[in-house]
Amino acid sequence: LQLAESGGALVQPGGSLRLSCTASGFTSDDYAIGWFRRVPGKEREGVTCIAAIDGSIYYSDSVKGRFTISRDNAKKTVYLQMNSLAPEDTAVYYCAASTWLVGCSIVTYEYEYWGQGTQVTVSS
């Protein structure tokens, strides 16, 4: 079971990026996906998540209104659309999958599978 993130890049403040998280090896779509980010020297921070069954979504206060999560089960891909990016959004972004969560969560230990991360840098 593998997750692969893509889409990270250098972007100017106020710009937008769309990250993708593609799953492979999962036999069904019954897994929640969370997006997390980490800045060197800090703890990994939960950003947003989307549930497997009911599609419920949660955003952290730091990204609410700017980031949008969505999933395309046919492509086994979850997207993170990031708008109005600011320098404090600079981090390595990770997606993670949980096969047992009923809803979704942005708590790191509730996820079993993790991608390798993709770098997002917001700078002028």
Coordinates of N, CA and C in Angstrom, one line a residue:
L1 N 0.9 -1.2 0.0 CA 0.0 0.0 0.0 C 0.9 1.2 0.0
Q2 N 0.7 2.1 -1.0 CA 1.6 3.2 -1.2 C 0.8 4.5 -1.5
L3 N 1.4 5.6 -1.0 CA 0.9 6.9 -1.3 C 2.0 7.7 -2.0
A4 N 1.7 8.5 -3.0 CA 2.6 9.3 -3.6 C 2.1 10.7 -3.8
E5 N 2.8 11.7 -3.2 CA 2.4 13.1 -3.4 C 3.1 13.7 -4.6
S6 N 2.5 14.7 -5.1 CA 3.1 15.5 -6.2 C 2.5 16.8 -6.2
G7 N 3.2 17.7 -6.9 CA 2.7 19.1 -7.1 C 3.3 20.2 -6.3
G8 N 4.3 19.8 -5.4 CA 5.0 20.8 -4.7 C 5.9 21.6 -5.6
A9 N 6.0 22.9 -5.2 CA 6.8 23.8 -6.0 C 7.1 25.1 -5.3
L10 N 7.9 25.9 -5.9 CA 8.1 27.3 -5.4 C 7.0 28.2 -6.0
V11 N 6.4 28.9 -5.1 CA 5.3 29.8 -5.5 C 5.4 31.1 -4.8
Q12 N 5.0 32.2 -5.4 CA 5.0 33.5 -4.8 C 3.9 33.7 -3.8
P13 N 4.1 34.5 -2.8 CA 2.9 34.8 -1.8 C 1.7 35.2 -2.6
G14 N 0.6 34.7 -2.2 CA -0.7 35.0 -2.8 C -1.0 34.0 -4.0
G15 N -0.1 33.2 -4.3 CA -0.3 32.3 -5.4 C -1.0 31.0 -5.0
S16 N -1.2 30.1 -5.9 CA -1.9 28.9 -5.7 C -1.1 27.7 -6.2
L17 N -1.4 26.5 -5.6 CA -0.8 25.2 -6.0 C -1.9 24.2 -5.7
R18 N -1.8 23.1 -6.5 CA -2.6 22.0 -6.3 C -1.7 20.7 -6.1
L19 N -1.8 20.2 -4.9 CA -1.1 18.9 -4.6 C -2.0 17.7 -4.9
S20 N -1.4 16.6 -5.3 CA -2.1 15.4 -5.5 C -1.5 14.3 -4.6
C21 N -2.3 13.4 -4.2 CA -2.0 12.2 -3.4 C -2.6 11.0 -4.1
T22 N -1.8 10.2 -4.7 CA -2.3 9.0 -5.4 C -2.0 7.8 -4.7
A23 N -3.0 6.9 -4.5 CA -2.9 5.7 -3.7 C -2.7 4.5 -4.7
S24 N -1.9 3.5 -4.3 CA -1.8 2.3 -5.0 C -1.8 1.1 -4.1
G25 N -2.3 0.0 -4.5 CA -2.3 -1.2 -3.7 C -3.5 -1.3 -2.8
F26 N -4.4 -0.3 -2.7 CA -5.6 -0.3 -1.9 C -6.7 -1.1 -2.8
T27 N -7.3 -2.0 -2.1 CA -8.3 -2.8 -2.9 C -9.7 -2.1 -2.9
S28 N -9.9 -1.1 -2.1 CA -11.2 -0.4 -2.1 C -10.9 1.1 -1.9
D29 N -11.9 1.9 -1.8 CA -11.8 3.3 -1.5 C -12.1 3.6 -0.1
D30 N -12.1 2.6 0.8 CA -12.5 2.7 2.2 C -11.4 3.2 3.0
Y31 N -10.8 4.4 2.7 CA -9.8 4.9 3.6 C -9.9 6.4 3.6
A32 N -9.7 6.9 4.8 CA -9.7 8.4 5.0 C -8.3 8.9 4.5
I33 N -8.2 10.1 4.1 CA -7.0 10.7 3.7 C -6.8 12.0 4.5
G34 N -5.6 12.2 5.0 CA -5.3 13.4 5.7 C -4.1 14.0 5.0
W35 N -4.1 15.3 5.1 CA -2.9 16.1 4.6 C -2.2 16.7 5.8
F36 N -0.9 16.6 5.9 CA -0.2 17.1 7.0 C 1.0 17.9 6.4
R37 N 1.6 18.7 7.3 CA 2.8 19.4 6.8 C 3.8 19.5 8.0
R38 N 5.1 19.6 7.6 CA 6.1 19.8 8.6 C 7.1 20.8 8.2
V39 N 7.5 21.6 9.1 CA 8.5 22.6 9.0 C 9.7 22.1 9.8
P40 N 10.9 22.1 9.3 CA 12.1 21.6 10.1 C 12.1 22.2 11.5
G41 N 12.3 21.3 12.4 CA 12.3 21.8 13.8 C 11.0 21.8 14.5
K42 N 9.9 21.6 13.8 CA 8.6 21.6 14.4 C 7.9 20.3 14.2
E43 N 6.8 20.1 15.0 CA 6.0 18.9 14.9 C 5.2 18.9 13.6
R44 N 4.9 17.7 13.1 CA 4.0 17.6 12.0 C 2.7 18.2 12.3
E45 N 2.1 19.0 11.5 CA 0.8 19.7 11.7 C -0.2 19.1 10.8
G46 N -1.4 18.8 11.3 CA -2.5 18.4 10.5 C -3.1 19.5 9.8
V47 N -3.4 19.4 8.5 CA -4.0 20.5 7.7 C -5.4 20.3 7.4
T48 N -5.7 19.1 6.8 CA -7.1 18.8 6.4 C -7.3 17.3 6.2
C49 N -8.5 16.9 6.2 CA -8.7 15.4 5.9 C -10.1 15.3 5.2
I50 N -10.2 14.1 4.6 CA -11.5 13.8 4.0 C -11.8 12.3 4.3
A51 N -13.1 12.1 4.7 CA -13.4 10.7 5.2 C -13.7 9.8 4.0
A52 N -13.7 8.5 4.3 CA -13.8 7.5 3.2 C -15.3 7.4 2.7
I53 N -16.2 7.2 3.7 CA -17.6 6.8 3.4 C -18.5 8.1 3.1
D54 N -18.6 8.9 4.1 CA -19.5 10.0 3.9 C -18.9 11.3 3.4
G55 N -17.6 11.2 3.1 CA -16.9 12.4 2.5 C -16.8 13.6 3.4
S56 N -17.0 13.4 4.7 CA -16.9 14.6 5.6 C -15.5 15.1 5.5
I57 N -15.4 16.4 5.8 CA -14.1 17.1 5.6 C -13.9 18.0 6.8
Y58 N -12.6 18.1 7.2 CA -12.2 19.0 8.3 C -11.0 19.8 7.8
Y59 N -11.0 21.0 8.3 CA -9.8 21.9 8.0 C -9.3 22.5 9.3
S60 N -8.0 22.6 9.4 CA -7.4 23.3 10.5 C -7.7 24.8 10.4
D61 N -7.7 25.5 11.5 CA -8.0 26.9 11.4 C -7.0 27.7 10.6
S62 N -5.8 27.2 10.5 CA -4.7 27.9 9.8 C -4.9 27.9 8.3
V63 N -5.7 27.0 7.8 CA -5.9 26.9 6.3 C -7.4 27.0 5.9
K64 N -8.3 27.1 6.8 CA -9.7 27.2 6.5 C -10.0 28.4 5.7
G65 N -10.7 28.2 4.6 CA -11.0 29.3 3.7 C -10.0 29.5 2.6
R66 N -8.9 28.9 2.7 CA -7.8 29.0 1.7 C -7.5 27.7 1.0
F67 N -7.6 26.6 1.7 CA -7.3 25.3 1.1 C -8.6 24.5 0.9
T68 N -8.6 23.6 -0.1 CA -9.8 22.8 -0.4 C -9.3 21.4 -0.7
I69 N -9.9 20.4 0.0 CA -9.5 19.0 -0.2 C -10.7 18.4 -1.0
S70 N -10.3 17.5 -1.9 CA -11.3 16.8 -2.7 C -10.7 15.4 -3.1
R71 N -11.6 14.5 -3.5 CA -11.1 13.2 -3.9 C -11.8 12.7 -5.1
D72 N -11.0 12.0 -5.9 CA -11.5 11.3 -7.1 C -11.2 9.8 -7.0
N73 N -12.2 9.1 -6.5 CA -12.0 7.7 -6.2 C -11.7 6.9 -7.5
A74 N -12.2 7.3 -8.6 CA -11.9 6.6 -9.9 C -10.4 6.7 -10.2
K75 N -9.8 7.8 -9.8 CA -8.3 7.9 -10.0 C -7.5 7.6 -8.8
K76 N -8.2 7.2 -7.7 CA -7.5 6.9 -6.4 C -6.6 8.1 -6.0
T77 N -7.1 9.3 -6.2 CA -6.3 10.5 -6.0 C -7.1 11.5 -5.1
V78 N -6.4 12.1 -4.2 CA -7.0 13.1 -3.4 C -6.2 14.4 -3.7
Y79 N -6.9 15.5 -3.8 CA -6.2 16.7 -4.2 C -6.3 17.7 -3.0
L80 N -5.3 18.6 -3.0 CA -5.3 19.7 -2.0 C -5.0 21.0 -2.8
Q81 N -6.1 21.7 -3.0 CA -6.0 23.0 -3.7 C -5.7 24.1 -2.6
M82 N -4.6 24.7 -2.9 CA -4.1 25.7 -1.9 C -4.1 27.1 -2.6
N83 N -4.9 28.0 -2.0 CA -4.9 29.3 -2.6 C -4.4 30.3 -1.5
S84 N -4.2 31.5 -2.0 CA -3.7 32.6 -1.1 C -2.6 32.2 -0.2
L85 N -1.6 31.5 -0.8 CA -0.5 31.0 -0.1 C 0.4 32.1 0.5
A86 N 0.9 31.8 1.7 CA 1.7 32.7 2.5 C 3.0 32.0 2.9
P87 N 4.0 32.8 3.2 CA 5.3 32.2 3.5 C 5.2 31.2 4.7
E88 N 4.3 31.4 5.6 CA 4.1 30.4 6.7 C 3.5 29.1 6.2
D89 N 3.1 29.0 5.0 CA 2.6 27.7 4.5 C 3.8 26.9 3.9
T90 N 5.0 27.4 3.9 CA 6.2 26.7 3.5 C 6.4 25.5 4.4
A91 N 6.5 24.3 3.8 CA 6.7 23.1 4.5 C 6.8 21.9 3.5
V92 N 7.1 20.8 4.1 CA 6.9 19.5 3.3 C 5.5 19.0 3.6
Y93 N 4.8 18.8 2.6 CA 3.4 18.3 2.7 C 3.3 16.8 2.5
Y94 N 2.6 16.1 3.4 CA 2.5 14.7 3.4 C 1.0 14.3 3.3
C95 N 0.7 13.3 2.6 CA -0.6 12.7 2.7 C -0.5 11.4 3.4
A96 N -1.6 11.0 4.1 CA -1.6 9.8 4.8 C -3.0 9.1 4.7
A97 N -3.0 7.8 4.8 CA -4.3 7.1 4.7 C -4.6 6.3 6.0
S98 N -5.8 6.3 6.3 CA -6.3 5.5 7.4 C -7.4 4.6 7.0
T99 N -7.3 3.3 7.2 CA -8.3 2.3 6.8 C -9.3 2.0 7.9
W100 N -9.1 2.6 9.1 CA -10.0 2.3 10.2 C -10.8 3.5 10.7
L101 N -10.4 4.7 10.3 CA -11.2 5.9 10.8 C -12.6 5.9 10.2
V102 N -13.6 6.1 11.0 CA -15.0 6.2 10.5 C -15.2 7.5 9.8
G103 N -14.7 8.6 10.4 CA -14.8 9.9 9.8 C -13.4 10.3 9.2
C104 N -12.9 11.4 9.7 CA -11.6 11.7 9.3 C -11.0 12.5 10.5
S105 N -9.7 12.7 10.5 CA -9.0 13.2 11.6 C -7.7 13.9 11.1
I106 N -7.2 14.8 11.8 CA -5.9 15.4 11.5 C -4.9 15.1 12.6
V107 N -5.1 14.0 13.2 CA -4.2 13.5 14.3 C -3.2 12.5 13.6
T108 N -2.0 12.7 13.7 CA -1.0 11.9 13.0 C -1.1 10.4 13.3
Y109 N -1.2 10.0 14.6 CA -1.1 8.6 14.9 C -2.3 7.8 14.5
E110 N -3.3 8.5 14.0 CA -4.5 7.7 13.5 C -4.4 7.3 12.0
Y111 N -3.2 7.5 11.5 CA -3.0 7.1 10.1 C -1.9 6.1 10.0
E112 N -2.1 5.0 9.2 CA -1.1 3.9 9.1 C -0.2 4.1 7.9
Y113 N -0.6 4.7 6.8 CA 0.2 4.8 5.6 C 0.5 6.3 5.3
W114 N 1.8 6.5 4.9 CA 2.3 7.8 4.7 C 3.0 7.9 3.3
G115 N 2.9 9.0 2.7 CA 3.7 9.3 1.5 C 5.0 9.8 1.9
Q116 N 5.9 10.1 0.9 CA 7.2 10.6 1.1 C 7.3 12.1 1.3
G117 N 6.2 12.8 0.9 CA 6.2 14.2 1.0 C 6.6 15.0 -0.2
T118 N 6.1 16.2 -0.3 CA 6.4 17.1 -1.4 C 6.6 18.5 -0.9
Q119 N 7.7 19.1 -1.3 CA 8.1 20.4 -0.8 C 7.2 21.6 -1.4
V120 N 6.7 22.4 -0.5 CA 6.0 23.6 -1.0 C 6.8 24.8 -0.3
T121 N 7.2 25.7 -1.2 CA 8.0 26.9 -0.7 C 7.2 28.1 -1.2
V122 N 6.9 29.0 -0.3 CA 6.2 30.2 -0.7 C 7.1 31.4 -0.4
S123 N 7.6 32.0 -1.4 CA 8.6 33.0 -1.3 C 8.6 33.9 -2.5
S124 N 9.0 35.2 -2.3 CA 9.1 36.1 -3.4 C 10.6 36.2 -3.8

